[in-house]
Tab-separated table of C-alpha atoms in Angstrom:
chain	number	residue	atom	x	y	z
A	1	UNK	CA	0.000	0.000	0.000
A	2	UNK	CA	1.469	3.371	-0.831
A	3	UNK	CA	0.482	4.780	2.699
A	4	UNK	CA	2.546	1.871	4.524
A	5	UNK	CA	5.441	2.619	2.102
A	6	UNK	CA	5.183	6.306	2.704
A	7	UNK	CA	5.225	5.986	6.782
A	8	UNK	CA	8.386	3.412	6.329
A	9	UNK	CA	10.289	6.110	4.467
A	10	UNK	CA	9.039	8.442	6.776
A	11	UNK	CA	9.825	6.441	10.370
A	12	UNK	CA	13.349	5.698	8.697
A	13	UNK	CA	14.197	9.504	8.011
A	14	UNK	CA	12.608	9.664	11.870
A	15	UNK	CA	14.910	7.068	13.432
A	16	UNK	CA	17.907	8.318	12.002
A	17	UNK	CA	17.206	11.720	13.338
A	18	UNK	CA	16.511	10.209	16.530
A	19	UNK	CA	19.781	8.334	16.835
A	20	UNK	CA	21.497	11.585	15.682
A	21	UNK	CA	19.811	14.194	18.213
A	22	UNK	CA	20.570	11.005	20.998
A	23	UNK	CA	16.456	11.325	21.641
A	24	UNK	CA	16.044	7.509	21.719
A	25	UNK	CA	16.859	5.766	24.735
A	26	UNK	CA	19.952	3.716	23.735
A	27	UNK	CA	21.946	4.721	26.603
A	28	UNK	CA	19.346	3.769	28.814
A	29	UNK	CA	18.899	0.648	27.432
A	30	UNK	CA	22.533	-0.189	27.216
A	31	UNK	CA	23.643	0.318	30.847
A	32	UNK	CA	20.113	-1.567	31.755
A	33	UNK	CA	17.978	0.973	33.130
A	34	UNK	CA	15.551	1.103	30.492
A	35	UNK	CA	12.167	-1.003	31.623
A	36	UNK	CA	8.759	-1.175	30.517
A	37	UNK	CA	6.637	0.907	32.438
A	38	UNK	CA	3.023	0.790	33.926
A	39	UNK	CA	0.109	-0.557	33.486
A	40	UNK	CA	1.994	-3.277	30.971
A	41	UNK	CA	3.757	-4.608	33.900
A	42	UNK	CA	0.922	-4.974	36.454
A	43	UNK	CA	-1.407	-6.441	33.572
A	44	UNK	CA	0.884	-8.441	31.362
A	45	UNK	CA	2.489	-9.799	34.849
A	46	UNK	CA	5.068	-12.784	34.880
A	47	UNK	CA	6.524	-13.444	31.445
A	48	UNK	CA	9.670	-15.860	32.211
A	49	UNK	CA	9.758	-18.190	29.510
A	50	UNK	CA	6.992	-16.933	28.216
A	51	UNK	CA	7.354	-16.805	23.749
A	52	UNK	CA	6.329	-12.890	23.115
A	53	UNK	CA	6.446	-10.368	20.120
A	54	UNK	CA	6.174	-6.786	20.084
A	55	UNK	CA	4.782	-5.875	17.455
A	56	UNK	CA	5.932	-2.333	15.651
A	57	UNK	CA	8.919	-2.410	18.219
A	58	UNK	CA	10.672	1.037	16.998
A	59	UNK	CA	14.383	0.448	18.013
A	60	UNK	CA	13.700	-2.544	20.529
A	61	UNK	CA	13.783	-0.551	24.166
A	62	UNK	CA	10.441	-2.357	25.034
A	63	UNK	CA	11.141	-5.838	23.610
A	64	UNK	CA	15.010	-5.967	25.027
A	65	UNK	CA	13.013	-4.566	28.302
A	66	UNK	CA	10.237	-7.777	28.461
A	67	UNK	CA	13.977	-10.141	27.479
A	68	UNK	CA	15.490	-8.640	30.458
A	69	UNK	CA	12.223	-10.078	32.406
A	70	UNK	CA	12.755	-13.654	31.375
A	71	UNK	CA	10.644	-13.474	27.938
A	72	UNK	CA	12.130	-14.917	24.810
A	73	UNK	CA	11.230	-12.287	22.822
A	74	UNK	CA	11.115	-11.420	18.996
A	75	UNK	CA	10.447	-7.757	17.824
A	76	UNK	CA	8.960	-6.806	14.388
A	77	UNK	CA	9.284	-3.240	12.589
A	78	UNK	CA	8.687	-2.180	8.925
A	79	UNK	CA	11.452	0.476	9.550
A	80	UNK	CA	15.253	-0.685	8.118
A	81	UNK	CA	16.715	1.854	10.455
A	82	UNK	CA	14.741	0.774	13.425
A	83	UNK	CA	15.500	-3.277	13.643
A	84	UNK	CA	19.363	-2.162	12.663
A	85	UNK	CA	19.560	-0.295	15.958
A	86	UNK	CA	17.590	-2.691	17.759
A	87	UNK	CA	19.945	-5.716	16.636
A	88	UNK	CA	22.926	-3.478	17.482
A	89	UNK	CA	21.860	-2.989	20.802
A	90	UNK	CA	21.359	-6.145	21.332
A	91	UNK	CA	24.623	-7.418	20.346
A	92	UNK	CA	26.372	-4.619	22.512
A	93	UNK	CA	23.963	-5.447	26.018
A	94	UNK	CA	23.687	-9.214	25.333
A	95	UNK	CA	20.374	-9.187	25.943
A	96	UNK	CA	18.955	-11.626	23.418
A	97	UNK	CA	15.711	-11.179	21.218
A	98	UNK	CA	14.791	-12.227	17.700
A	99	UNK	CA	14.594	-8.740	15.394
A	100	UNK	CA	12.755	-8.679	12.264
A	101	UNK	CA	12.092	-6.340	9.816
A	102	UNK	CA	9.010	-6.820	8.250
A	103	UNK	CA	5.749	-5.308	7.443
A	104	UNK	CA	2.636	-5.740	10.123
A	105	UNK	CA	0.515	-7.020	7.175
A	106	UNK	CA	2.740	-9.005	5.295
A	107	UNK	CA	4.728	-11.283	8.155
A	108	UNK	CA	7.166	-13.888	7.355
A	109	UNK	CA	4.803	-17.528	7.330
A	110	UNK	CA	7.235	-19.027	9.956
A	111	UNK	CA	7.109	-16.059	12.222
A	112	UNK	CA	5.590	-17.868	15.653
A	113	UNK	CA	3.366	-18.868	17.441
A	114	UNK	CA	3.925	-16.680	20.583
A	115	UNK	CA	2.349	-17.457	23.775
A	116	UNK	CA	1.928	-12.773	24.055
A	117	UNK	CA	1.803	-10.294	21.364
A	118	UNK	CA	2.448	-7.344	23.004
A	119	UNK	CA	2.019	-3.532	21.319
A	120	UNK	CA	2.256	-0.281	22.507
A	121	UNK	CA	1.271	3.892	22.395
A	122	UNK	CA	0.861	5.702	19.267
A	123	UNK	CA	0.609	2.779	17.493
A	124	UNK	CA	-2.789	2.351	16.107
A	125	UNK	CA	-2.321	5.492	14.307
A	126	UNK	CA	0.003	4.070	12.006
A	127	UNK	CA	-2.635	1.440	10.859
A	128	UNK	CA	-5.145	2.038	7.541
A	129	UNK	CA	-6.870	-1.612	8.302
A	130	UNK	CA	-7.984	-2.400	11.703
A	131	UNK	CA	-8.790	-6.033	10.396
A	132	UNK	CA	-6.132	-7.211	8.765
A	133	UNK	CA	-4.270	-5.816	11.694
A	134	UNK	CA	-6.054	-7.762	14.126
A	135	UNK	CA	-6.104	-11.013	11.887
A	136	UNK	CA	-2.352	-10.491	11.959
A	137	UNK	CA	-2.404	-10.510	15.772
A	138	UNK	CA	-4.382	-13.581	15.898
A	139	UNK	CA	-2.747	-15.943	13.877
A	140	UNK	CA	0.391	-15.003	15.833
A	141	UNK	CA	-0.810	-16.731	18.971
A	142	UNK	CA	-0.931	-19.757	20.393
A	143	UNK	CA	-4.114	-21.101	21.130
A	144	UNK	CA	-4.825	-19.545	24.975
A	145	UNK	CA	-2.164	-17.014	23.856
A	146	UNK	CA	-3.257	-13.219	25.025
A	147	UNK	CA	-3.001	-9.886	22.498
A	148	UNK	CA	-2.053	-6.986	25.088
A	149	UNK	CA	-1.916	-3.162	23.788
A	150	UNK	CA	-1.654	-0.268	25.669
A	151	UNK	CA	-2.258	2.757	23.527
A	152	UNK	CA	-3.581	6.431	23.662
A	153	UNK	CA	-6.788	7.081	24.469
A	154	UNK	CA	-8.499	8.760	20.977
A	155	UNK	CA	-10.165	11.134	23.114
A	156	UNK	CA	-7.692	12.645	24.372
A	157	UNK	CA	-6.310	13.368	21.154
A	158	UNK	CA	-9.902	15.025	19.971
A	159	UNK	CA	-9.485	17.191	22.784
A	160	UNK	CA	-7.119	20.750	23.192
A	161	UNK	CA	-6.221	22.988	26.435
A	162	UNK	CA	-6.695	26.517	26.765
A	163	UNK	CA	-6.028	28.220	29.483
A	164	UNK	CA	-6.771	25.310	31.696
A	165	UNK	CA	-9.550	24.572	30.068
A	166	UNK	CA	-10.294	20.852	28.192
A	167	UNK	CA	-12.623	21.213	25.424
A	168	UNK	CA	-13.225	18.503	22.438
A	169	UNK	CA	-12.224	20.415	19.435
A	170	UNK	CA	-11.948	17.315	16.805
A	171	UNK	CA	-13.776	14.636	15.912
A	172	UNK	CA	-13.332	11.844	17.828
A	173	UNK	CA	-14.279	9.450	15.235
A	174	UNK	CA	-11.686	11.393	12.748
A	175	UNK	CA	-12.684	12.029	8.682
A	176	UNK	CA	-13.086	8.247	8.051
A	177	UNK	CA	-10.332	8.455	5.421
A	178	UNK	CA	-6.372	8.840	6.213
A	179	UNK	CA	-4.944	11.915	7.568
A	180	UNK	CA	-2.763	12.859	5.185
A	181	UNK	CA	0.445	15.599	5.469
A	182	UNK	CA	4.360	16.695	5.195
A	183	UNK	CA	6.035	15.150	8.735
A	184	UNK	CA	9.578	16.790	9.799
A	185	UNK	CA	9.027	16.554	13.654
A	186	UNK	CA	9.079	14.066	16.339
A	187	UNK	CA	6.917	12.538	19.800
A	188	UNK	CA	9.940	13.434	21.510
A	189	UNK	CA	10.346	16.455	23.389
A	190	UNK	CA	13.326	17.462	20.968
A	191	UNK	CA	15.942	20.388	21.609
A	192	UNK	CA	15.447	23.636	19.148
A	193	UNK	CA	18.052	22.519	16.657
A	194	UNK	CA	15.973	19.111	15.866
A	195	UNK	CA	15.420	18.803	12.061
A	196	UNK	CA	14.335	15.432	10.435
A	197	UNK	CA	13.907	14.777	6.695
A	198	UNK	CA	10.876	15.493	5.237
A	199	UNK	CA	8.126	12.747	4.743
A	200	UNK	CA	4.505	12.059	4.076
A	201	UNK	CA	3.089	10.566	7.157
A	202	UNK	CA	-0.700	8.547	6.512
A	203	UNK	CA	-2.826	8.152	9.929
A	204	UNK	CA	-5.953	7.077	10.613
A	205	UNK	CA	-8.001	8.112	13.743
A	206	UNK	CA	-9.490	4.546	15.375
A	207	UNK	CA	-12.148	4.766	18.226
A	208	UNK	CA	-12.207	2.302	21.185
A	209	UNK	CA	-14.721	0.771	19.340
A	210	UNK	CA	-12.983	0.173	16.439
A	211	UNK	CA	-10.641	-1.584	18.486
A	212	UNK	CA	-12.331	-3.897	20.211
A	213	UNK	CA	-14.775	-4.235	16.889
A	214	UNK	CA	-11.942	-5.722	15.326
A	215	UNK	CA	-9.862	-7.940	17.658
A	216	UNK	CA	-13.590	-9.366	18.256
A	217	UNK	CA	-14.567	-9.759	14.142
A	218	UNK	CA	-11.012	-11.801	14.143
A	219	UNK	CA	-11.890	-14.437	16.769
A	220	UNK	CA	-10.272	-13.240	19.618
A	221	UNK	CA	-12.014	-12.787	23.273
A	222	UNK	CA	-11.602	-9.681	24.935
A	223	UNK	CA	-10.301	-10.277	28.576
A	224	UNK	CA	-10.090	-7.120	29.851
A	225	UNK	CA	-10.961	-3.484	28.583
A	226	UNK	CA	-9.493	-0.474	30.862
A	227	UNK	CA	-9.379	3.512	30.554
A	228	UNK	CA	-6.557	4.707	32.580
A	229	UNK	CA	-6.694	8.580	33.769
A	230	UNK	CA	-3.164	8.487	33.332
A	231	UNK	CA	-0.392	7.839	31.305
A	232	UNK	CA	3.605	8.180	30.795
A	233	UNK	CA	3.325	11.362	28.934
A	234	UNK	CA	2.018	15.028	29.310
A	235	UNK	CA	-0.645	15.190	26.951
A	236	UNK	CA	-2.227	18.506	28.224
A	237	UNK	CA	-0.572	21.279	30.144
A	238	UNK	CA	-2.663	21.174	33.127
A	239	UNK	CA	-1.783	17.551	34.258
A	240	UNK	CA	0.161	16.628	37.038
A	241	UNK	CA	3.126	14.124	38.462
A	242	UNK	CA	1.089	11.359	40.600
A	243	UNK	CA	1.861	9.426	42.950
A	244	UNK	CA	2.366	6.186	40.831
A	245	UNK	CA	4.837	8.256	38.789
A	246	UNK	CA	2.666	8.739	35.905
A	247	UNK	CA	0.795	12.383	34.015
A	248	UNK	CA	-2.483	12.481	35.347
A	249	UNK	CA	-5.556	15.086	36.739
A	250	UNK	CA	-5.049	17.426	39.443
A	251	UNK	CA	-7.336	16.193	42.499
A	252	UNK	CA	-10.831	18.074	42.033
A	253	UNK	CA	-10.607	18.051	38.639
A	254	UNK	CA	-12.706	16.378	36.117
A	255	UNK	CA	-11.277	13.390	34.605
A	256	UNK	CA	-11.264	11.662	31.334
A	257	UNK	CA	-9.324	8.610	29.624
A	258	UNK	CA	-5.710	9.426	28.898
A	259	UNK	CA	-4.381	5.856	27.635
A	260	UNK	CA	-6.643	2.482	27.406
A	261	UNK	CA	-5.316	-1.472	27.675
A	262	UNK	CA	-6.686	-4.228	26.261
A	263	UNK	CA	-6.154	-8.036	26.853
A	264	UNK	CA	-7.513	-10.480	24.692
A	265	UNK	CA	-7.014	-14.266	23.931
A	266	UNK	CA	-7.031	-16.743	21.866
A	267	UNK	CA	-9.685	-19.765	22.388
């Protein structure tokens, strides 16, 4: 599809910038104190020995992270630049984990079965086809394997803050067609001097709904649906550090979903 193609050029012109401006964790994840965060730990729980992929697995952080915690983990990415950073920095920690470059919907036949498929924030964007996404996901498991994501809530994203003020300001169901437009920044808070290539980056707004919708239509049983008033990064000025170390609502305030997990299995 020429959207896919378009977002691999573009997340390859993004890596490398990454990797130049030292925004991506490497160093982190090469003296080990890179980890997974919340609420994938608390919800995925014990994987020791456990067969996982992470799917759309950037540079590796995450999947070298769940290796570090006993999984035998493999990590896919479309992006060339991504899985050649990942592999290096798995060579240099000697953590091992399986990395392979591939696109979501066209996987290598031989790639599992995994006992977790694991996927996480700001990834759904990225996907024109819910259901071929989701078929994907299944026929990676194991049968009683589990599908976990942990991803940004889409309301939160149809909403903007003004002067402490939350009001919804896009649709929350987006255009029903992809977003289309020229891409030169980053999801990193970046210093002044950041500049990546130019690319056309193709999203696609999905609701909860959608989601689920999908995971259902391709067999799967949904576990275990949660909207978390919280999440690892500052979406909106007027949230605050909390207590479990995570951006959420001052107390008093009206809340709303931030991020949302889902588990599902396979029967």
């Amino acid at each position: 599809m020429d959207a896919v193609a378009a977002n691999r050029d573009l997340w390859d012109k993004r890596v490398r910038a990454h990797l130049q401006f030292g925004l991506y964790p490497s160093a982190r994840v090469e003296d080990g104190t890179y980890d997974v965060g919340e609420p994938e730990i608390s919800e995925i729980g014990d994987v020791r020995g456990l067969r996982l992929v992470h799917l759309q697995c950037n540079a590796g952080a995450d999947t070298l992270a769940w290796a570090r915690r006993g999984a035998i983990a493999t990590g896919v990415d479309f992006s060339t630049e991504a899985i050649t950073e990942a592999r290096r920095l798995s060579s240099v920690t000697g953590v091992d984990a399986t990395f392979v470059c591939a696109d979501l919907y066209a996987l290598p036949d031989d790639l599992g079965p995994f006992d977790v498929a694991y996927t996480s924030m700001g990834v759904l964007w990225w996907l024109p086809d819910l259901d071929r996404w989701a078929v994907a996901v299944a026929r990676l498991l194991l049968p009683g394997g589990r599908f976990y994501l942990h991803e940004i809530h889409p309301i939160s994203m149809a909403v903007t803050e003004q002067d402490g003020r939350i009001e919804l300001t896009d649709d929350y169901y987006g255009p029903g067609e992809p977003i289309v437009f020229e891409s030169t920044g980053t999801y990193y808070d970046a210093p002044p001097e950041f500049v990546a290539e130019p690319g056309m980056e193709h999203g696609t707004i999905h609701s909860v709904g959608d989601v689920i919708s999908a995971l259902a239509g391709a067999g799967l049983r949904i576990d275990r649906l949660v909207e978390h008033p919280s999440t690892t990064y500052k979406l909106h000025e007027s949230l605050v550090w909390g207590d479990d170390g995570r951006w959420t609502f001052a107390p008093g305030r009206p809340r709303m979903p931030l991020t949302f997990s889902v588990m599902a299995s396979r029967v």
